[in-house]
């Protein structure tokens, strides 16, 4: 029987790229996605067109269920039906916004933490020989990174080249004694649970702490998915909003296809209970102001920039991921798209959807 990859959030940014990769590898994919993002953020997503494409392209390999991941009875029914064939579970479904979490902390926790625990129990009970991959976030580190000695230039915050974290933040960086945001807190709970199920129950779990992951298939919103939202606002409206830090905040950017490739490598050779930081790294790190400069040059537009002085609670002034641990264990992996290429692909995709 064909090996099955069970993916939650299968029509989201990372889940969709993972689904496409594993389908191309010949696996079957059971996708769980109920398009909650559209309702939470009140935006139009690419849910319908992604689903149509994947069903038309892989009609005999892909099965879709529009189920809420918190519905443990429905999730159990699906997992039991495929349990003998499931080789990998990729859990990407989540509530992903700082701002939304503070509106409804109970809902945020039920999606990010409680549903993850329920899924881990289903995994342990019905397919314990599978690999379990969890998409965590750099927000589990809280805002401790903001205490680093950044220098402020005209366009960005940055560290001196001789600083120990100049090349990025490693997994050994503390997650304690800082402000995480309520979103970050619920993801911490899930992150630790996934680690614990690996180490305590001897299951093949892996946690990937991700920074800014993006790509042309992301449905960005002001609350989350800043790069695609920023580009869309400029392409369509010639305006954008910067939240805090005067636009000098730095992010390393990674295409979702590279995340999917990392999942594939981990699935082939899992290391039990491991945690990895994954991002674009020092060479793929720009500030928002630097991104805007590139967009002005690329699109030849004058844009109206609205700056909000107050940053989100717990948000980072600067984040670059040190992915050397993952690369040492899986040397085949590296980021394959530059920031310019990522931005260009998003622009092209956005413009094509407006025709």
One Martini backbone bead per residue (centre of mass of N, CA, C, O) as a GRO file, in nm:
protein
  355
    1UNK     BB    1   0.099   0.035   0.019
    2UNK     BB    2   0.082   0.355   0.014
    3UNK     BB    3   0.234   0.608   0.142
    4UNK     BB    4   0.142   0.833   0.410
    5UNK     BB    5   0.081   1.185   0.434
    6UNK     BB    6  -0.005   1.382   0.717
    7UNK     BB    7  -0.169   1.707   0.673
    8UNK     BB    8  -0.184   2.000   0.835
    9UNK     BB    9  -0.252   2.266   0.653
   10UNK     BB   10  -0.250   2.184   0.327
   11UNK     BB   11  -0.345   2.501   0.219
   12UNK     BB   12  -0.115   2.635   0.314
   13UNK     BB   13   0.193   2.729   0.281
   14UNK     BB   14   0.356   2.476   0.391
   15UNK     BB   15   0.157   2.243   0.344
   16UNK     BB   16   0.146   2.272   0.034
   17UNK     BB   17   0.446   2.227  -0.029
   18UNK     BB   18   0.456   1.951   0.106
   19UNK     BB   19   0.243   1.812  -0.062
   20UNK     BB   20   0.379   1.846  -0.338
   21UNK     BB   21   0.641   1.699  -0.275
   22UNK     BB   22   0.519   1.418  -0.187
   23UNK     BB   23   0.363   1.370  -0.447
   24UNK     BB   24   0.616   1.374  -0.634
   25UNK     BB   25   0.735   1.118  -0.465
   26UNK     BB   26   0.456   0.918  -0.449
   27UNK     BB   27   0.277   0.992  -0.233
   28UNK     BB   28   0.036   1.004  -0.012
   29UNK     BB   29  -0.227   1.249   0.080
   30UNK     BB   30  -0.359   1.380   0.383
   31UNK     BB   31  -0.573   1.659   0.406
   32UNK     BB   32  -0.603   1.926   0.655
   33UNK     BB   33  -0.859   2.184   0.584
   34UNK     BB   34  -1.087   2.477   0.679
   35UNK     BB   35  -1.013   2.783   0.635
   36UNK     BB   36  -0.969   2.965   0.900
   37UNK     BB   37  -0.803   3.210   0.808
   38UNK     BB   38  -1.028   3.359   0.659
   39UNK     BB   39  -1.200   3.410   0.922
   40UNK     BB   40  -0.996   3.541   1.115
   41UNK     BB   41  -0.886   3.772   0.883
   42UNK     BB   42  -1.078   3.851   0.656
   43UNK     BB   43  -0.985   3.679   0.391
   44UNK     BB   44  -0.866   3.593   0.081
   45UNK     BB   45  -0.778   3.292  -0.027
   46UNK     BB   46  -0.621   2.997  -0.201
   47UNK     BB   47  -0.788   2.743  -0.139
   48UNK     BB   48  -0.956   2.664  -0.395
   49UNK     BB   49  -0.722   2.659  -0.606
   50UNK     BB   50  -0.548   2.453  -0.462
   51UNK     BB   51  -0.751   2.223  -0.449
   52UNK     BB   52  -0.804   2.198  -0.749
   53UNK     BB   53  -0.514   2.141  -0.839
   54UNK     BB   54  -0.452   1.887  -0.660
   55UNK     BB   55  -0.694   1.712  -0.766
   56UNK     BB   56  -0.619   1.725  -1.072
   57UNK     BB   57  -0.312   1.626  -1.046
   58UNK     BB   58  -0.386   1.415  -0.774
   59UNK     BB   59  -0.650   1.210  -0.772
   60UNK     BB   60  -0.493   0.932  -0.643
   61UNK     BB   61  -0.327   1.084  -0.381
   62UNK     BB   62  -0.550   1.289  -0.281
   63UNK     BB   63  -0.697   1.374   0.041
   64UNK     BB   64  -0.977   1.561   0.171
   65UNK     BB   65  -1.033   1.749   0.490
   66UNK     BB   66  -1.273   1.981   0.639
   67UNK     BB   67  -1.127   1.991   0.939
   68UNK     BB   68  -1.114   2.045   1.268
   69UNK     BB   69  -0.844   1.987   1.476
   70UNK     BB   70  -1.027   1.988   1.748
   71UNK     BB   71  -1.178   1.736   1.630
   72UNK     BB   72  -1.110   1.436   1.760
   73UNK     BB   73  -1.314   1.242   1.624
   74UNK     BB   74  -1.250   1.311   1.329
   75UNK     BB   75  -0.945   1.266   1.344
   76UNK     BB   76  -0.959   0.973   1.430
   77UNK     BB   77  -1.112   0.858   1.188
   78UNK     BB   78  -0.895   0.927   0.981
   79UNK     BB   79  -0.643   0.795   1.111
   80UNK     BB   80  -0.748   0.505   1.134
   81UNK     BB   81  -0.793   0.463   0.822
   82UNK     BB   82  -0.448   0.522   0.778
   83UNK     BB   83  -0.245   0.405   0.995
   84UNK     BB   84  -0.085   0.174   0.827
   85UNK     BB   85   0.032   0.414   0.612
   86UNK     BB   86   0.159   0.613   0.801
   87UNK     BB   87   0.483   0.788   0.794
   88UNK     BB   88   0.375   1.098   0.820
   89UNK     BB   89   0.351   1.397   1.024
   90UNK     BB   90   0.232   1.732   0.938
   91UNK     BB   91   0.214   2.016   1.162
   92UNK     BB   92   0.076   2.339   1.053
   93UNK     BB   93  -0.163   2.405   1.200
   94UNK     BB   94  -0.275   2.746   1.293
   95UNK     BB   95  -0.249   3.018   1.498
   96UNK     BB   96  -0.046   3.316   1.373
   97UNK     BB   97  -0.135   3.565   1.564
   98UNK     BB   98  -0.082   3.805   1.786
   99UNK     BB   99  -0.349   3.973   1.775
  100UNK     BB  100  -0.554   3.739   1.794
  101UNK     BB  101  -0.471   3.614   2.068
  102UNK     BB  102  -0.565   3.863   2.248
  103UNK     BB  103  -0.870   3.835   2.177
  104UNK     BB  104  -0.844   3.488   2.203
  105UNK     BB  105  -0.679   3.282   2.405
  106UNK     BB  106  -0.850   3.020   2.400
  107UNK     BB  107  -0.848   2.971   2.099
  108UNK     BB  108  -0.547   2.971   2.054
  109UNK     BB  109  -0.485   2.731   2.249
  110UNK     BB  110  -0.672   2.519   2.118
  111UNK     BB  111  -0.512   2.514   1.850
  112UNK     BB  112  -0.197   2.510   1.932
  113UNK     BB  113  -0.210   2.302   2.186
  114UNK     BB  114  -0.451   2.107   2.219
  115UNK     BB  115  -0.447   1.991   1.926
  116UNK     BB  116  -0.159   1.883   1.948
  117UNK     BB  117  -0.205   1.683   2.176
  118UNK     BB  118  -0.421   1.517   2.033
  119UNK     BB  119  -0.239   1.435   1.793
  120UNK     BB  120  -0.021   1.292   1.958
  121UNK     BB  121  -0.211   1.071   2.069
  122UNK     BB  122  -0.290   0.952   1.797
  123UNK     BB  123  -0.006   0.884   1.714
  124UNK     BB  124   0.071   0.698   1.956
  125UNK     BB  125  -0.175   0.495   1.908
  126UNK     BB  126  -0.182   0.448   1.563
  127UNK     BB  127   0.135   0.571   1.455
  128UNK     BB  128   0.437   0.533   1.612
  129UNK     BB  129   0.630   0.486   1.342
  130UNK     BB  130   0.615   0.760   1.273
  131UNK     BB  131   0.665   1.087   1.169
  132UNK     BB  132   0.690   1.403   1.356
  133UNK     BB  133   0.607   1.731   1.236
  134UNK     BB  134   0.674   2.066   1.364
  135UNK     BB  135   0.554   2.402   1.348
  136UNK     BB  136   0.717   2.641   1.474
  137UNK     BB  137   0.872   2.934   1.641
  138UNK     BB  138   1.060   3.220   1.720
  139UNK     BB  139   0.853   3.310   1.952
  140UNK     BB  140   0.963   3.119   2.182
  141UNK     BB  141   1.199   3.336   2.261
  142UNK     BB  142   1.096   3.597   2.256
  143UNK     BB  143   1.240   3.929   2.358
  144UNK     BB  144   1.543   3.879   2.434
  145UNK     BB  145   1.681   3.974   2.168
  146UNK     BB  146   1.636   4.290   2.234
  147UNK     BB  147   1.898   4.297   2.441
  148UNK     BB  148   2.081   4.332   2.232
  149UNK     BB  149   2.360   4.519   2.084
  150UNK     BB  150   2.231   4.727   1.886
  151UNK     BB  151   2.268   4.895   1.592
  152UNK     BB  152   2.172   5.206   1.440
  153UNK     BB  153   2.075   5.269   1.128
  154UNK     BB  154   1.910   5.395   0.861
  155UNK     BB  155   1.785   5.077   0.792
  156UNK     BB  156   1.897   4.918   1.062
  157UNK     BB  157   1.942   4.654   1.265
  158UNK     BB  158   2.256   4.547   1.434
  159UNK     BB  159   2.539   4.359   1.463
  160UNK     BB  160   2.838   4.291   1.527
  161UNK     BB  161   3.066   4.080   1.376
  162UNK     BB  162   3.181   3.977   1.675
  163UNK     BB  163   2.926   3.859   1.750
  164UNK     BB  164   2.787   3.554   1.845
  165UNK     BB  165   2.497   3.639   1.674
  166UNK     BB  166   2.547   3.742   1.382
  167UNK     BB  167   2.452   3.461   1.227
  168UNK     BB  168   2.257   3.389   1.471
  169UNK     BB  169   2.009   3.203   1.631
  170UNK     BB  170   2.013   2.949   1.845
  171UNK     BB  171   1.874   2.681   2.026
  172UNK     BB  172   2.022   2.780   2.306
  173UNK     BB  173   1.839   2.996   2.336
  174UNK     BB  174   1.637   3.142   2.544
  175UNK     BB  175   1.277   3.097   2.653
  176UNK     BB  176   1.310   3.262   2.911
  177UNK     BB  177   1.230   3.550   3.063
  178UNK     BB  178   0.990   3.660   2.861
  179UNK     BB  179   0.815   3.802   2.592
  180UNK     BB  180   0.589   3.620   2.360
  181UNK     BB  181   0.312   3.624   2.355
  182UNK     BB  182   0.032   3.437   2.323
  183UNK     BB  183   0.119   3.289   2.075
  184UNK     BB  184   0.402   3.203   2.176
  185UNK     BB  185   0.296   3.043   2.422
  186UNK     BB  186   0.132   2.823   2.270
  187UNK     BB  187   0.383   2.726   2.108
  188UNK     BB  188   0.553   2.637   2.343
  189UNK     BB  189   0.371   2.413   2.441
  190UNK     BB  190   0.383   2.247   2.178
  191UNK     BB  191   0.687   2.221   2.149
  192UNK     BB  192   0.736   2.063   2.416
  193UNK     BB  193   0.545   1.827   2.358
  194UNK     BB  194   0.691   1.718   2.109
  195UNK     BB  195   0.955   1.662   2.248
  196UNK     BB  196   0.841   1.474   2.474
  197UNK     BB  197   0.730   1.250   2.290
  198UNK     BB  198   1.010   1.173   2.194
  199UNK     BB  199   1.169   1.128   2.472
  200UNK     BB  200   0.947   0.965   2.644
  201UNK     BB  201   0.815   0.771   2.394
  202UNK     BB  202   1.006   0.719   2.151
  203UNK     BB  203   0.962   0.932   1.917
  204UNK     BB  204   0.967   1.075   1.582
  205UNK     BB  205   1.040   1.392   1.656
  206UNK     BB  206   1.008   1.734   1.510
  207UNK     BB  207   1.131   2.073   1.550
  208UNK     BB  208   1.042   2.385   1.377
  209UNK     BB  209   1.190   2.701   1.401
  210UNK     BB  210   1.039   2.974   1.253
  211UNK     BB  211   1.034   3.237   1.061
  212UNK     BB  212   1.021   3.384   0.763
  213UNK     BB  213   0.772   3.244   0.571
  214UNK     BB  214   0.737   3.220   0.212
  215UNK     BB  215   0.536   3.296  -0.086
  216UNK     BB  216   0.310   3.283  -0.352
  217UNK     BB  217   0.103   3.095  -0.154
  218UNK     BB  218   0.043   3.335   0.026
  219UNK     BB  219  -0.202   3.475   0.262
  220UNK     BB  220  -0.180   3.780   0.350
  221UNK     BB  221  -0.168   3.980   0.654
  222UNK     BB  222  -0.139   4.216   0.888
  223UNK     BB  223  -0.113   3.994   1.121
  224UNK     BB  224   0.008   3.790   0.888
  225UNK     BB  225   0.231   3.789   0.634
  226UNK     BB  226   0.397   4.054   0.557
  227UNK     BB  227   0.521   4.032   0.270
  228UNK     BB  228   0.268   3.971   0.098
  229UNK     BB  229   0.107   4.210   0.206
  230UNK     BB  230   0.298   4.435   0.125
  231UNK     BB  231   0.304   4.377  -0.179
  232UNK     BB  232   0.001   4.392  -0.231
  233UNK     BB  233  -0.040   4.687  -0.136
  234UNK     BB  234   0.154   4.807  -0.350
  235UNK     BB  235   0.046   4.689  -0.616
  236UNK     BB  236  -0.258   4.795  -0.564
  237UNK     BB  237  -0.218   5.082  -0.358
  238UNK     BB  238   0.058   5.227  -0.291
  239UNK     BB  239   0.081   5.094   0.008
  240UNK     BB  240   0.179   5.093   0.369
  241UNK     BB  241   0.249   4.918   0.684
  242UNK     BB  242   0.430   4.999   0.982
  243UNK     BB  243   0.519   4.807   1.279
  244UNK     BB  244   0.742   4.948   1.421
  245UNK     BB  245   1.085   5.045   1.440
  246UNK     BB  246   1.078   5.218   1.160
  247UNK     BB  247   1.162   4.954   0.974
  248UNK     BB  248   1.441   4.818   1.109
  249UNK     BB  249   1.353   4.546   1.113
  250UNK     BB  250   1.482   4.213   1.108
  251UNK     BB  251   1.464   3.949   0.850
  252UNK     BB  252   1.464   3.622   0.771
  253UNK     BB  253   1.420   3.457   0.450
  254UNK     BB  254   1.200   3.180   0.348
  255UNK     BB  255   1.109   2.938   0.148
  256UNK     BB  256   0.871   2.689   0.165
  257UNK     BB  257   1.024   2.479  -0.009
  258UNK     BB  258   1.266   2.454   0.195
  259UNK     BB  259   1.099   2.337   0.423
  260UNK     BB  260   0.999   2.084   0.280
  261UNK     BB  261   1.284   1.968   0.234
  262UNK     BB  262   1.352   1.939   0.533
  263UNK     BB  263   1.129   1.737   0.596
  264UNK     BB  264   1.224   1.515   0.406
  265UNK     BB  265   1.501   1.466   0.538
  266UNK     BB  266   1.393   1.398   0.819
  267UNK     BB  267   1.211   1.159   0.739
  268UNK     BB  268   1.451   0.978   0.632
  269UNK     BB  269   1.630   1.088   0.913
  270UNK     BB  270   1.545   1.075   1.217
  271UNK     BB  271   1.571   1.274   1.526
  272UNK     BB  272   1.481   1.239   1.834
  273UNK     BB  273   1.348   1.534   1.967
  274UNK     BB  274   1.421   1.761   1.782
  275UNK     BB  275   1.567   2.097   1.727
  276UNK     BB  276   1.506   2.368   1.483
  277UNK     BB  277   1.642   2.625   1.315
  278UNK     BB  278   1.467   2.810   1.045
  279UNK     BB  279   1.609   2.999   0.769
  280UNK     BB  280   1.782   3.229   0.566
  281UNK     BB  281   1.979   3.398   0.708
  282UNK     BB  282   2.215   3.636   0.671
  283UNK     BB  283   2.187   3.643   0.342
  284UNK     BB  284   1.844   3.666   0.404
  285UNK     BB  285   1.857   3.972   0.544
  286UNK     BB  286   1.605   4.220   0.603
  287UNK     BB  287   1.458   4.507   0.615
  288UNK     BB  288   1.185   4.688   0.554
  289UNK     BB  289   1.331   4.926   0.420
  290UNK     BB  290   1.487   4.745   0.216
  291UNK     BB  291   1.239   4.629   0.081
  292UNK     BB  292   1.119   4.901  -0.013
  293UNK     BB  293   1.354   4.982  -0.193
  294UNK     BB  294   1.322   4.746  -0.389
  295UNK     BB  295   1.025   4.802  -0.472
  296UNK     BB  296   1.069   5.080  -0.593
  297UNK     BB  297   1.266   4.981  -0.812
  298UNK     BB  298   1.089   4.751  -0.936
  299UNK     BB  299   0.797   4.927  -0.967
  300UNK     BB  300   0.801   5.237  -0.996
  301UNK     BB  301   0.694   5.366  -0.711
  302UNK     BB  302   0.485   5.555  -0.514
  303UNK     BB  303   0.453   5.545  -0.157
  304UNK     BB  304   0.242   5.504   0.116
  305UNK     BB  305   0.366   5.546   0.448
  306UNK     BB  306   0.269   5.382   0.746
  307UNK     BB  307   0.356   5.459   1.086
  308UNK     BB  308   0.375   5.261   1.371
  309UNK     BB  309   0.518   5.306   1.680
  310UNK     BB  310   0.391   5.047   1.793
  311UNK     BB  311   0.478   4.753   1.882
  312UNK     BB  312   0.447   4.443   1.923
  313UNK     BB  313   0.412   4.231   2.165
  314UNK     BB  314   0.720   4.057   2.154
  315UNK     BB  315   0.867   4.171   1.929
  316UNK     BB  316   1.120   4.187   1.696
  317UNK     BB  317   1.396   4.368   1.594
  318UNK     BB  318   1.562   4.091   1.546
  319UNK     BB  319   1.606   3.818   1.297
  320UNK     BB  320   1.832   3.537   1.289
  321UNK     BB  321   1.896   3.223   1.173
  322UNK     BB  322   2.060   2.940   1.303
  323UNK     BB  323   2.105   2.649   1.077
  324UNK     BB  324   2.363   2.466   1.139
  325UNK     BB  325   2.249   2.215   1.273
  326UNK     BB  326   2.084   2.108   1.036
  327UNK     BB  327   2.317   2.116   0.823
  328UNK     BB  328   2.500   1.913   0.970
  329UNK     BB  329   2.282   1.672   0.962
  330UNK     BB  330   2.182   1.807   0.660
  331UNK     BB  331   2.392   1.888   0.402
  332UNK     BB  332   2.182   1.913   0.156
  333UNK     BB  333   2.090   2.172   0.290
  334UNK     BB  334   1.953   2.487   0.153
  335UNK     BB  335   1.899   2.783   0.050
  336UNK     BB  336   1.754   2.869  -0.289
  337UNK     BB  337   1.638   3.166  -0.226
  338UNK     BB  338   1.638   3.480  -0.268
  339UNK     BB  339   1.492   3.763  -0.186
  340UNK     BB  340   1.453   3.867  -0.472
  341UNK     BB  341   1.319   3.609  -0.585
  342UNK     BB  342   1.084   3.602  -0.390
  343UNK     BB  343   0.964   3.877  -0.453
  344UNK     BB  344   0.929   3.837  -0.759
  345UNK     BB  345   0.730   3.595  -0.738
  346UNK     BB  346   0.510   3.748  -0.585
  347UNK     BB  347   0.458   3.969  -0.789
  348UNK     BB  348   0.383   3.790  -1.030
  349UNK     BB  349   0.148   3.647  -0.890
  350UNK     BB  350  -0.015   3.899  -0.814
  351UNK     BB  351  -0.049   4.017  -1.100
  352UNK     BB  352  -0.189   3.764  -1.230
  353UNK     BB  353  -0.448   3.790  -1.031
  354UNK     BB  354  -0.541   4.084  -1.163
  355UNK     BB  355  -0.620   4.009  -1.472
   0.00000   0.00000   0.00000
